[in-house]
Amino acid sequence: MNKDIFLRPFRLVWALVTLTCLTLASCSVQDEDSNDGEASKVKQVITADLVLTNAKIYSFSWPEPDLEGRPNQAAPFKDGNWQPDADTIVIAQGEIIALGNGANIRYQKNDETRVIDLKGATIFPGLVDSHVHVAELGEILHRVNLIDVKSPQEAVTRAIKFESTNPSGWLIGQGWDEGAWANNYPTKLLLDEAFPDRPVVFKSLHGFAIWANSKAMQLAGIDAKTQAPIGGEILRDNNLEPTGIFLNNAGNLIKQAIPKPSEQQFESFVVDGLLQLAKDGYVSVHQAGATSEHMTAFQNLRDKQQLPIRVYPMLSARDPELAEQWIASGPKIDPDGWLDIRSVKAYYDGALGSRGARMIEGYSDLPDHRGVSGDGYGFDHELVERLMQSGFQVGIHAIGDAGNRETLDYIESVYKKYPETKNQRNRIEHAQVISPEDLPRLSSMSLIASMEPPHAVEDKTWAEQRVGKKRILGAYAWRSLRKQNTKLTFNSDLPGSDHSIFYGLHSAITRQDKHGLPANGWYPEQNMSIEEAVRAYTHWSAYAAFREKQTGILDVGRWADITVLDIDPMQLATSAPEKILSGQVVMNVINGEIIYER
Ligand SMILES: [Zn+2]
């Protein structure tokens, strides 16, 4: 394609003036003023608020690639190379009013109009992270950060350092990798040595395990007689004493003893998380599991017009009171798209690393064990069904092949009773290990697979031990799902994974980790093309939130949601994909406002 210009009338007044301008020399150039009668019409043209020029703009308004990832003939792709399809974007009143190549674009400006020369930076449609835990991200800034700790001892060292500036109260940490340590979990003893009198709770990276010391267990009232709840496991030593590791739902035994943050504190976690995401180029996030606390914070911030970025909360089905309240009121769509409340997050099984994911047959490295799911994991069939019936999209967490199959069976049963629920763009969160015979079911049931490219490259060292050579072929199987015409949306599941878009894109197109391993990528037949990867973080994520007509693609009349990068991932994808990892976000524009500028 090579659209020189696609100035399309988006409002009647614009249409009128464009037509006038075509016939009048007096308004044939930008910014021209004139005293004749026509000039007053020109002044009705919406004056540009913001103009971004000299950029490499990829609008993604061309037709989608095929299911193998090959670009459409009309895409700006020639001889194996991507070319930007515009260099200038003009914004007024929160919308894109013109897009094309600078010399051909006419627009009205005044003293307030800001024109920015981007000096060759790349513009993408605004990025969306479609599965996040935003309060936890903000909370990490106030806790012991255990992300990337190499050993339990290193976790303790970090906590001792943190203690020097945070001398009292519960010592909370977050981020140790329960998948990586699952064959050799640490115990309370290491923590007791360093912290005999202060309660210590270290939450794991993906939230499926808790590592606590004796003081925390004592305050939570846990001893050798304590039974694990449904869908949970307390690890014990030879004397049946709890070792300090609590898996899946058993983590709640400890968590409920931790003093709750005040409403104000919680809101500050949410704001800190959202501000971080704004800096990192995201224009919108889907909160995967919004509790009453989240909803209070989101709604307060929305009322004060202080949401830093757009939020799409998925109400937690683990908060029955909140769920009942929304069943009674039904979905609530925000006319300005800052806080659309129409989605629910439910949890069908656990995670693969900590062996909570439900498998059809035993784990390859623990054959008697099949994980937990459904009733055994506290999944409330009846509540989720009523939420769906009330018009809510549902996103169900399913990781193991049995977890996915049972989730598919469950959704199918709801479709049978209430056929209209099939149109609610229901999602499977993670869709991580899928049996070959279930692969076609996602698309035939109009489901969206909501997946994390970083999980594939982070889990690659142990995932195959868990599921073996055969089942691994249906794991993290983006291409297999695409080939079945399944709709995808990509995300980070932060703070469980690094949410950098550069890491996400690199994982999606190479299936290599940050060190470039393995050399050819881990099961590289599942790679996405760069176009598919970007679409999965923009347009397809917008689709997953019913906003694909307003955002996710750059075009006249759409929301001015724009992310500016200092590198061009489209071109680097073929020439030097490893260089994508060092990209940086230059600017983030939401609703026409620059909310971050480096
Ligand atoms: Zn999650």
Coordinates of C-alpha atoms and ligand atoms in Angstrom, one line a residue:
M1 CA 0.0 0.0 0.0
N2 CA 1.8 3.3 0.5
K3 CA -1.0 5.6 1.3
D4 CA 0.2 9.1 0.8
I5 CA -2.6 10.5 2.7
F6 CA -5.7 9.3 4.3
L7 CA -7.4 12.4 5.5
R8 CA -11.0 11.2 5.9
P9 CA -13.8 13.4 7.0
F10 CA -14.7 12.4 10.5
R11 CA -17.3 15.0 11.4
L12 CA -19.7 16.9 9.3
V13 CA -17.9 20.2 9.9
W14 CA -14.6 18.7 8.9
A15 CA -16.2 17.3 5.7
L16 CA -17.6 20.7 4.9
V17 CA -14.4 22.6 5.3
T18 CA -12.3 20.0 3.5
L19 CA -14.6 20.4 0.6
T20 CA -14.4 24.1 0.8
C21 CA -10.6 24.0 1.0
L22 CA -10.4 21.9 -2.1
T23 CA -11.9 24.7 -4.1
L24 CA -10.3 27.7 -2.4
A25 CA -6.7 28.7 -2.8
S26 CA -7.0 30.8 0.4
C27 CA -7.1 27.8 2.6
S28 CA -4.9 25.5 0.7
V29 CA -2.0 25.6 3.2
Q30 CA -2.0 24.9 6.8
D31 CA -2.4 27.7 9.2
E32 CA -3.5 30.2 6.6
D33 CA -5.8 33.0 7.7
S34 CA -8.0 35.1 5.5
N35 CA -10.6 37.8 5.9
D36 CA -13.1 36.7 3.3
G37 CA -16.4 35.0 4.1
E38 CA -15.0 31.5 3.6
A39 CA -12.4 32.1 6.3
S40 CA -15.0 31.9 9.0
K41 CA -15.8 28.4 7.8
V42 CA -12.1 27.5 7.9
K43 CA -12.1 28.7 11.5
Q44 CA -14.6 26.0 12.3
V45 CA -12.1 23.4 11.4
I46 CA -11.0 21.9 14.6
T47 CA -7.6 23.3 15.4
A48 CA -4.9 20.8 16.0
D49 CA -3.8 20.3 19.6
L50 CA -0.9 18.2 18.9
V51 CA 1.1 17.3 15.7
L52 CA 3.7 14.6 15.7
T53 CA 5.9 14.8 12.6
N54 CA 9.0 13.2 11.2
A55 CA 8.0 9.8 12.7
K56 CA 8.0 6.3 11.3
I57 CA 4.3 5.6 11.8
Y58 CA 2.8 2.1 11.5
S59 CA -0.9 2.6 11.5
F60 CA -1.8 -1.1 11.3
S61 CA -4.9 0.0 9.4
W62 CA -4.1 -2.4 6.5
P63 CA -5.7 -5.8 6.4
E64 CA -4.6 -8.5 8.8
P65 CA -1.9 -11.1 8.1
D66 CA -2.9 -14.7 7.2
L67 CA -3.0 -17.4 9.9
E68 CA 0.7 -18.3 9.2
G69 CA 1.6 -14.7 9.8
R70 CA 2.3 -13.7 6.2
P71 CA 1.5 -10.0 5.7
N72 CA -1.5 -9.1 3.5
Q73 CA -0.7 -7.9 0.0
A74 CA -2.0 -4.5 0.9
A75 CA 0.4 -4.2 3.9
P76 CA 3.4 -1.8 3.6
F77 CA 5.7 -4.8 3.3
K78 CA 8.0 -5.2 0.3
D79 CA 10.8 -7.6 -0.4
G80 CA 10.7 -8.9 3.1
N81 CA 10.9 -5.4 4.7
W82 CA 8.4 -3.3 6.6
Q83 CA 8.0 0.4 5.7
P84 CA 6.1 2.9 7.8
D85 CA 2.9 4.0 6.2
A86 CA 2.9 7.6 7.4
D87 CA 5.1 10.2 9.0
T88 CA 2.7 12.7 10.5
I89 CA -0.2 12.4 12.8
V90 CA -2.5 15.3 13.7
I91 CA -4.6 15.3 16.9
A92 CA -7.5 17.4 18.1
Q93 CA -9.9 17.0 21.0
G94 CA -8.6 13.6 21.8
E95 CA -9.0 12.2 18.3
I96 CA -6.8 11.6 15.3
I97 CA -7.9 14.1 12.7
A98 CA -5.3 13.5 10.1
L99 CA -2.6 10.9 9.3
G100 CA -0.3 10.7 6.4
N101 CA 2.9 12.1 4.9
G102 CA 3.6 15.6 6.2
A103 CA 3.8 17.6 3.0
N104 CA 0.3 16.5 2.0
I105 CA -1.4 17.1 5.3
R106 CA -3.3 20.3 5.9
Y107 CA -4.4 21.3 9.3
Q108 CA -5.3 24.4 11.3
K109 CA -3.0 25.5 14.1
N110 CA -2.8 28.3 16.6
D111 CA -0.4 29.4 19.3
E112 CA -1.5 26.5 21.5
T113 CA -0.9 23.8 19.0
R114 CA 2.2 21.8 19.9
V115 CA 4.2 20.5 16.9
I116 CA 6.8 17.9 17.8
D117 CA 9.5 16.7 15.5
L118 CA 10.1 13.1 16.6
K119 CA 13.3 12.8 14.6
G120 CA 12.6 9.4 13.2
A121 CA 11.1 7.7 16.2
T122 CA 8.6 4.9 15.7
I123 CA 4.9 5.3 16.3
F124 CA 2.6 2.4 17.1
P125 CA -1.0 2.3 18.1
G126 CA -1.2 2.7 21.9
L127 CA -0.1 -0.5 23.7
V128 CA -2.4 -2.6 25.8
D129 CA -1.4 -5.1 28.4
S130 CA -4.4 -7.3 28.6
H131 CA -3.6 -9.3 31.8
V132 CA -2.1 -7.4 34.7
H133 CA -2.2 -7.2 38.5
V134 CA -1.7 -3.5 38.9
A135 CA -1.9 -3.1 42.7
E136 CA 0.7 -5.8 43.1
L137 CA 3.0 -3.9 40.7
G138 CA 2.5 -0.7 42.8
E139 CA 2.9 -2.6 46.0
I140 CA 6.3 -4.1 45.0
L141 CA 7.6 -0.5 45.1
H142 CA 6.8 -0.6 48.8
R143 CA 7.9 -4.2 49.6
V144 CA 11.0 -6.4 49.4
N145 CA 11.5 -6.9 45.7
L146 CA 12.3 -10.6 45.2
I147 CA 12.2 -10.6 41.4
D148 CA 15.1 -12.5 39.9
V149 CA 16.6 -13.7 43.2
K150 CA 18.8 -16.6 42.4
S151 CA 18.6 -18.4 45.8
P152 CA 16.6 -18.3 49.0
Q153 CA 19.7 -16.9 50.7
E154 CA 19.7 -14.0 48.3
A155 CA 16.0 -13.4 49.2
V156 CA 17.0 -13.1 52.9
T157 CA 19.8 -10.8 52.1
R158 CA 17.5 -8.4 50.2
A159 CA 15.0 -8.5 53.1
I160 CA 17.8 -7.6 55.6
K161 CA 18.7 -4.6 53.4
F162 CA 15.0 -3.6 53.2
E163 CA 14.6 -3.9 57.0
S164 CA 17.3 -1.2 57.5
T165 CA 14.8 1.4 56.2
N166 CA 11.6 -0.3 57.2
P167 CA 12.2 -1.4 60.8
S168 CA 8.7 -2.5 62.0
G169 CA 5.5 -4.4 61.0
W170 CA 5.1 -7.3 58.7
L171 CA 8.0 -7.8 56.4
I172 CA 6.4 -8.6 53.0
G173 CA 8.3 -9.6 49.9
Q174 CA 7.2 -10.6 46.4
G175 CA 8.7 -12.2 43.4
W176 CA 10.6 -15.5 44.1
D177 CA 9.9 -17.9 41.3
E178 CA 7.8 -20.8 42.5
G179 CA 8.3 -22.7 39.3
A180 CA 12.0 -22.6 39.4
W181 CA 12.2 -23.6 43.1
A182 CA 9.4 -26.2 43.0
N183 CA 11.8 -29.2 43.3
N184 CA 13.5 -27.8 46.3
Y185 CA 11.4 -25.3 48.2
P186 CA 13.1 -23.3 51.0
T187 CA 11.7 -23.6 54.6
K188 CA 10.8 -21.3 57.4
L189 CA 14.1 -22.1 59.1
L190 CA 16.2 -19.8 56.9
L191 CA 13.8 -16.9 57.6
D192 CA 13.6 -17.7 61.3
E193 CA 17.4 -17.3 61.6
A194 CA 17.4 -13.8 60.2
F195 CA 13.9 -12.7 61.6
P196 CA 13.1 -14.6 64.8
D197 CA 10.6 -11.9 66.0
R198 CA 9.2 -10.2 63.0
P199 CA 6.6 -11.8 60.8
V200 CA 7.9 -12.4 57.3
V201 CA 5.8 -13.4 54.2
F202 CA 7.4 -13.8 50.8
K203 CA 4.8 -14.1 48.0
S204 CA 5.9 -15.9 44.9
L205 CA 6.3 -14.5 41.4
H206 CA 3.0 -15.8 40.0
G207 CA 1.1 -15.8 43.3
F208 CA 0.7 -19.6 43.7
A209 CA 3.0 -20.0 46.7
I210 CA 3.8 -18.3 50.0
W211 CA 7.0 -18.7 52.0
A212 CA 6.6 -17.7 55.6
N213 CA 8.5 -17.7 58.8
S214 CA 7.4 -19.1 62.2
K215 CA 6.3 -15.7 63.6
A216 CA 4.0 -15.1 60.6
M217 CA 2.5 -18.6 61.0
Q218 CA 2.1 -18.1 64.7
L219 CA 0.2 -14.8 64.1
A220 CA -1.9 -16.6 61.5
G221 CA -2.8 -19.4 64.0
I222 CA -1.2 -22.1 61.9
D223 CA 0.3 -25.2 63.5
A224 CA 0.6 -28.9 62.8
K225 CA -3.1 -29.4 63.2
T226 CA -4.1 -26.8 60.6
Q227 CA -5.8 -28.4 57.6
A228 CA -5.2 -27.1 54.0
P229 CA -8.3 -25.6 52.4
I230 CA -9.8 -26.9 49.2
G231 CA -7.4 -26.5 46.3
G232 CA -4.5 -25.8 48.7
E233 CA -1.5 -27.6 50.1
I234 CA 0.6 -27.1 53.2
L235 CA 4.0 -28.6 52.9
R236 CA 5.1 -30.5 56.0
D237 CA 8.2 -32.1 57.5
N238 CA 8.5 -35.6 58.8
N239 CA 6.8 -34.5 62.1
L240 CA 3.9 -33.1 60.0
E241 CA 5.0 -29.6 61.1
P242 CA 4.3 -27.0 58.3
T243 CA 7.6 -26.2 56.6
G244 CA 6.6 -22.6 55.8
I245 CA 5.6 -23.2 52.2
F246 CA 1.9 -22.8 51.4
L247 CA 0.7 -23.7 47.9
N248 CA -2.3 -22.4 45.8
N249 CA -5.3 -21.7 48.0
A250 CA -3.4 -22.5 51.2
G251 CA -1.6 -19.2 50.8
N252 CA -4.8 -17.5 51.9
L253 CA -4.3 -18.9 55.5
I254 CA -1.3 -16.6 55.8
K255 CA -2.5 -13.7 53.6
Q256 CA -5.6 -13.2 55.7
A257 CA -3.5 -12.5 58.8
I258 CA -1.5 -9.7 57.1
P259 CA -2.9 -6.3 58.2
K260 CA -4.9 -4.9 55.2
P261 CA -3.7 -1.7 53.7
S262 CA -6.0 1.3 54.3
E263 CA -8.2 2.4 51.4
Q264 CA -5.8 5.3 50.8
Q265 CA -2.8 3.1 50.9
F266 CA -4.4 0.7 48.4
E267 CA -5.3 3.5 46.1
S268 CA -1.6 4.6 46.2
F269 CA -0.5 1.1 45.2
V270 CA -3.0 1.3 42.2
V271 CA -1.8 4.7 41.2
D272 CA 1.9 3.8 41.5
G273 CA 1.3 0.7 39.3
L274 CA -0.7 2.7 36.7
L275 CA 1.9 5.5 36.6
Q276 CA 4.7 2.9 36.0
L277 CA 2.7 1.4 33.2
A278 CA 2.0 4.8 31.6
K279 CA 5.8 5.4 31.5
D280 CA 6.3 2.0 30.0
G281 CA 4.1 2.9 27.0
Y282 CA 0.8 1.3 27.9
V283 CA -2.4 3.3 27.2
S284 CA -4.7 0.6 28.7
V285 CA -4.5 -2.4 31.0
H286 CA -6.9 -5.2 31.8
Q287 CA -6.8 -5.9 35.5
A288 CA -7.1 -9.7 35.8
G289 CA -9.1 -10.1 39.0
A290 CA -10.4 -6.8 40.4
T291 CA -11.5 -7.1 44.0
S292 CA -13.8 -4.7 45.9
E293 CA -10.6 -2.8 46.9
H294 CA -9.5 -2.4 43.3
M295 CA -13.0 -1.3 42.2
T296 CA -13.2 1.3 44.9
A297 CA -9.8 2.7 43.9
F298 CA -10.6 2.6 40.1
Q299 CA -14.0 4.2 40.5
N300 CA -12.6 6.9 42.9
L301 CA -9.8 7.7 40.4
R302 CA -12.2 7.7 37.5
D303 CA -14.6 10.1 39.3
K304 CA -11.7 12.5 40.0
Q305 CA -10.5 12.1 36.4
Q306 CA -7.2 10.9 37.8
L307 CA -6.8 7.5 36.1
P308 CA -3.3 7.8 34.6
I309 CA -4.3 5.3 31.8
R310 CA -7.4 3.4 30.7
V311 CA -8.4 0.5 32.9
Y312 CA -10.5 -2.5 31.9
P313 CA -11.2 -4.3 35.2
M314 CA -12.1 -8.0 35.2
L315 CA -14.2 -8.4 38.3
S316 CA -12.9 -11.1 40.6
A317 CA -15.3 -14.1 40.8
R318 CA -13.5 -14.8 44.0
D319 CA -15.2 -11.8 45.6
P320 CA -18.8 -13.1 45.7
E321 CA -20.2 -9.9 47.3
L322 CA -18.7 -7.8 44.5
A323 CA -20.0 -10.3 41.9
E324 CA -23.5 -10.1 43.3
Q325 CA -23.5 -6.4 43.2
W326 CA -22.6 -6.4 39.5
I327 CA -25.0 -9.1 38.6
A328 CA -27.7 -6.8 40.0
S329 CA -26.5 -3.7 38.1
G330 CA -25.2 -5.3 34.9
P331 CA -22.2 -4.1 32.9
K332 CA -21.3 -0.4 32.8
I333 CA -19.7 1.1 29.7
D334 CA -17.8 4.4 30.2
P335 CA -18.8 6.7 27.3
D336 CA -15.1 7.9 27.2
G337 CA -13.6 4.4 27.6
W338 CA -11.6 5.1 30.7
L339 CA -13.2 2.4 32.9
D340 CA -15.4 -0.1 31.1
I341 CA -16.9 -2.6 33.6
R342 CA -18.1 -5.6 31.6
S343 CA -15.7 -8.4 32.4
V344 CA -15.1 -11.1 35.0
K345 CA -12.0 -13.1 36.0
A346 CA -12.5 -16.6 37.3
Y347 CA -9.9 -19.2 38.3
Y348 CA -10.2 -22.8 37.1
D349 CA -6.9 -24.4 38.1
G350 CA -3.4 -23.6 39.5
A351 CA -0.1 -23.0 37.8
L352 CA 2.3 -25.4 36.0
G353 CA 5.5 -24.5 37.8
S354 CA 4.1 -25.3 41.3
R355 CA 2.2 -28.2 39.8
G356 CA -1.2 -26.8 40.6
A357 CA -2.3 -26.9 37.0
R358 CA -4.8 -29.7 36.3
M359 CA -3.4 -32.4 34.0
I360 CA -5.4 -35.1 32.2
E361 CA -2.6 -37.5 33.0
G362 CA 0.0 -37.3 35.9
Y363 CA 2.9 -34.9 35.8
S364 CA 5.8 -36.3 34.0
D365 CA 8.0 -35.5 36.9
L366 CA 5.4 -36.5 39.6
P367 CA 3.3 -39.2 38.0
D368 CA 0.8 -39.6 40.9
H369 CA 0.0 -35.9 40.9
R370 CA -2.5 -34.2 38.5
G371 CA -2.9 -30.7 40.1
V372 CA -6.2 -29.1 41.2
S373 CA -9.2 -27.6 39.4
G374 CA -12.9 -26.8 39.4
D375 CA -14.8 -27.6 42.6
G376 CA -11.5 -28.8 44.1
Y377 CA -10.1 -25.3 43.5
G378 CA -13.1 -23.3 44.7
F379 CA -14.4 -22.5 41.2
D380 CA -18.0 -21.4 41.6
H381 CA -19.9 -22.8 38.6
E382 CA -23.2 -21.2 39.5
L383 CA -21.8 -17.7 40.2
V384 CA -19.8 -17.6 37.0
E385 CA -22.8 -18.8 35.0
R386 CA -25.0 -16.0 36.4
L387 CA -22.3 -13.4 35.7
M388 CA -22.2 -14.6 32.1
Q389 CA -26.0 -14.6 31.9
S390 CA -26.0 -11.0 33.1
G391 CA -23.9 -10.0 30.1
F392 CA -20.4 -10.1 31.4
Q393 CA -17.5 -11.4 29.4
V394 CA -15.7 -14.1 31.4
G395 CA -11.9 -14.7 31.4
I396 CA -11.2 -18.0 33.0
H397 CA -7.7 -18.9 34.2
A398 CA -6.8 -22.3 32.8
I399 CA -3.3 -23.7 32.5
G400 CA -3.2 -27.5 32.5
D401 CA -4.6 -29.6 29.6
A402 CA -7.4 -30.9 31.9
G403 CA -7.9 -27.3 33.3
N404 CA -8.4 -26.1 29.7
R405 CA -10.6 -29.0 28.7
E406 CA -12.9 -28.7 31.8
T407 CA -13.1 -24.9 31.2
L408 CA -14.1 -25.5 27.6
D409 CA -16.7 -28.0 28.7
Y410 CA -18.0 -25.6 31.3
I411 CA -18.3 -22.7 28.9
E412 CA -19.9 -24.9 26.4
S413 CA -22.5 -25.9 28.9
V414 CA -23.3 -22.3 29.6
Y415 CA -23.6 -21.6 25.9
K416 CA -26.2 -24.4 25.6
K417 CA -28.3 -22.8 28.3
Y418 CA -27.8 -19.2 27.2
P419 CA -26.8 -19.1 23.6
E420 CA -26.3 -15.3 23.6
T421 CA -23.4 -15.6 26.0
K422 CA -21.3 -16.9 23.1
N423 CA -21.2 -13.3 21.7
Q424 CA -19.5 -12.0 24.8
R425 CA -15.9 -12.5 23.6
N426 CA -15.1 -14.9 26.5
R427 CA -11.5 -15.6 27.2
I428 CA -9.2 -18.3 28.5
E429 CA -6.5 -16.7 30.5
H430 CA -3.1 -18.3 29.8
A431 CA -4.5 -21.3 27.7
Q432 CA -1.1 -22.7 28.5
V433 CA -1.2 -26.5 27.9
I434 CA -3.9 -27.6 25.5
S435 CA -4.5 -31.2 24.3
P436 CA -4.4 -31.4 20.4
E437 CA -8.0 -32.5 20.3
D438 CA -9.1 -29.4 22.2
L439 CA -7.2 -27.0 20.0
P440 CA -10.0 -26.4 17.4
R441 CA -12.6 -25.8 20.2
L442 CA -11.4 -22.3 21.2
S443 CA -12.2 -20.8 17.8
S444 CA -15.4 -22.7 17.3
M445 CA -16.5 -21.4 20.7
S446 CA -15.5 -17.8 19.7
L447 CA -13.0 -17.8 22.6
I448 CA -10.0 -15.5 22.9
A449 CA -6.7 -17.0 24.0
S450 CA -5.1 -14.5 26.4
M451 CA -1.5 -15.5 26.6
E452 CA 1.9 -14.3 27.8
P453 CA 4.9 -14.5 25.4
P454 CA 7.4 -14.1 28.4
H455 CA 6.0 -17.2 30.1
A456 CA 7.2 -19.4 27.3
V457 CA 10.8 -18.2 27.5
E458 CA 10.8 -18.1 31.3
D459 CA 9.2 -21.6 31.8
K460 CA 11.3 -23.3 29.1
T461 CA 13.8 -24.6 31.6
W462 CA 11.3 -26.7 33.5
A463 CA 8.0 -26.9 31.6
E464 CA 9.0 -29.9 29.6
Q465 CA 10.0 -31.8 32.8
R466 CA 6.5 -31.2 34.0
V467 CA 4.6 -32.3 30.9
G468 CA 7.0 -34.4 28.9
K469 CA 7.8 -34.5 25.2
K470 CA 4.4 -35.0 23.8
R471 CA 2.2 -32.6 25.8
I472 CA 4.8 -29.8 25.4
L473 CA 3.8 -29.6 21.7
G474 CA 0.5 -28.1 22.8
A475 CA 2.1 -25.8 25.3
Y476 CA 2.4 -22.0 24.8
A477 CA 1.1 -22.9 21.3
W478 CA 0.4 -19.5 19.8
R479 CA 0.9 -20.6 16.2
S480 CA -1.2 -23.7 16.6
L481 CA -4.0 -21.6 18.0
R482 CA -3.7 -19.0 15.3
K483 CA -3.8 -21.7 12.6
Q484 CA -7.1 -22.7 14.1
N485 CA -8.2 -19.1 13.6
T486 CA -8.3 -18.5 17.4
K487 CA -8.2 -14.8 18.4
L488 CA -5.2 -14.0 20.5
T489 CA -4.4 -11.2 23.0
F490 CA -0.9 -10.9 24.5
N491 CA 0.1 -9.6 27.9
S492 CA 2.6 -9.9 30.7
D493 CA 0.7 -11.1 33.7
L494 CA 2.7 -8.5 35.6
P495 CA 4.3 -8.4 38.1
G496 CA 4.8 -12.2 37.4
S497 CA 6.8 -11.3 34.3
D498 CA 8.7 -8.3 33.1
H499 CA 6.1 -6.2 31.3
S500 CA 8.5 -4.4 29.0
I501 CA 6.9 -4.3 25.5
F502 CA 10.4 -4.9 24.1
Y503 CA 10.8 -8.1 26.0
G504 CA 7.2 -9.1 25.1
L505 CA 7.8 -8.6 21.4
H506 CA 11.2 -10.2 21.5
S507 CA 9.8 -13.3 23.3
A508 CA 6.9 -13.5 20.8
I509 CA 9.0 -13.4 17.7
T510 CA 12.1 -15.4 18.8
R511 CA 11.0 -17.6 21.7
Q512 CA 14.5 -16.8 23.1
D513 CA 15.2 -15.4 26.5
K514 CA 17.0 -12.2 27.2
H515 CA 20.4 -14.0 26.6
G516 CA 19.3 -15.2 23.2
L517 CA 18.8 -18.8 24.4
P518 CA 18.1 -21.2 22.9
A519 CA 19.9 -20.3 19.7
N520 CA 17.1 -21.1 17.4
G521 CA 14.3 -20.4 19.9
W522 CA 12.3 -22.8 22.1
Y523 CA 9.9 -24.7 19.8
P524 CA 10.3 -21.9 17.2
E525 CA 7.5 -23.3 15.0
Q526 CA 5.2 -21.4 17.5
N527 CA 6.8 -18.0 16.8
M528 CA 4.7 -15.1 15.9
S529 CA 5.6 -12.6 13.1
I530 CA 6.4 -9.1 14.3
E531 CA 3.1 -7.9 12.8
E532 CA 1.1 -10.5 14.7
A533 CA 3.0 -9.7 17.9
V534 CA 2.3 -6.0 17.7
R535 CA -1.3 -6.6 16.8
A536 CA -1.7 -8.9 19.8
Y537 CA -0.5 -6.1 22.1
T538 CA -2.7 -3.4 20.3
H539 CA -5.6 -4.1 18.0
W540 CA -6.3 -7.7 19.2
S541 CA -6.1 -6.6 22.9
A542 CA -8.5 -3.7 22.1
Y543 CA -10.8 -6.4 20.6
A544 CA -10.7 -8.4 23.8
A545 CA -12.1 -5.3 25.6
F546 CA -14.7 -4.5 22.8
R547 CA -12.8 -1.3 21.9
E548 CA -11.3 -2.3 18.6
K549 CA -13.3 0.4 16.7
Q550 CA -11.8 3.2 18.9
T551 CA -8.3 2.2 19.5
G552 CA -5.6 -0.4 18.6
I553 CA -5.2 1.0 15.1
L554 CA -4.2 4.5 14.0
D555 CA -6.8 6.1 11.8
V556 CA -8.8 9.3 11.4
G557 CA -11.7 9.5 13.9
R558 CA -10.2 7.1 16.4
W559 CA -9.0 7.9 19.9
A560 CA -5.5 9.5 19.9
D561 CA -3.9 6.6 21.8
I562 CA -0.3 6.4 20.6
T563 CA 3.0 4.9 21.8
V564 CA 6.3 6.3 20.5
L565 CA 9.4 4.1 20.6
D566 CA 13.1 4.9 20.0
I567 CA 13.6 1.8 17.9
D568 CA 11.7 0.3 15.0
P569 CA 10.8 -3.3 16.0
M570 CA 9.2 -3.9 12.6
Q571 CA 12.5 -3.5 10.8
L572 CA 14.7 -4.9 13.6
A573 CA 12.6 -8.1 13.7
T574 CA 14.4 -9.3 10.5
S575 CA 17.7 -7.5 10.7
A576 CA 18.6 -7.7 14.5
P577 CA 15.8 -9.0 16.7
E578 CA 18.1 -8.9 19.8
K579 CA 18.3 -5.1 19.5
I580 CA 14.6 -4.9 20.2
L581 CA 15.4 -5.7 23.9
S582 CA 17.2 -2.4 24.4
G583 CA 14.4 -0.2 23.0
Q584 CA 12.9 2.5 25.1
V585 CA 9.5 4.3 25.2
V586 CA 9.9 7.9 24.1
M587 CA 6.4 9.2 24.6
N588 CA 2.9 8.0 25.5
V589 CA -0.2 9.7 24.3
I590 CA -3.7 8.9 25.6
N591 CA -6.8 10.6 24.4
G592 CA -4.6 13.2 22.7
E593 CA -2.8 14.1 25.9
I594 CA 0.9 13.4 26.3
I595 CA 1.0 11.6 29.6
Y596 CA 4.7 10.6 29.4
E597 CA 7.6 12.1 27.6
R598 CA 11.1 11.0 28.1
Ligands
ZN1 ZN -2.6 -13.3 36.4

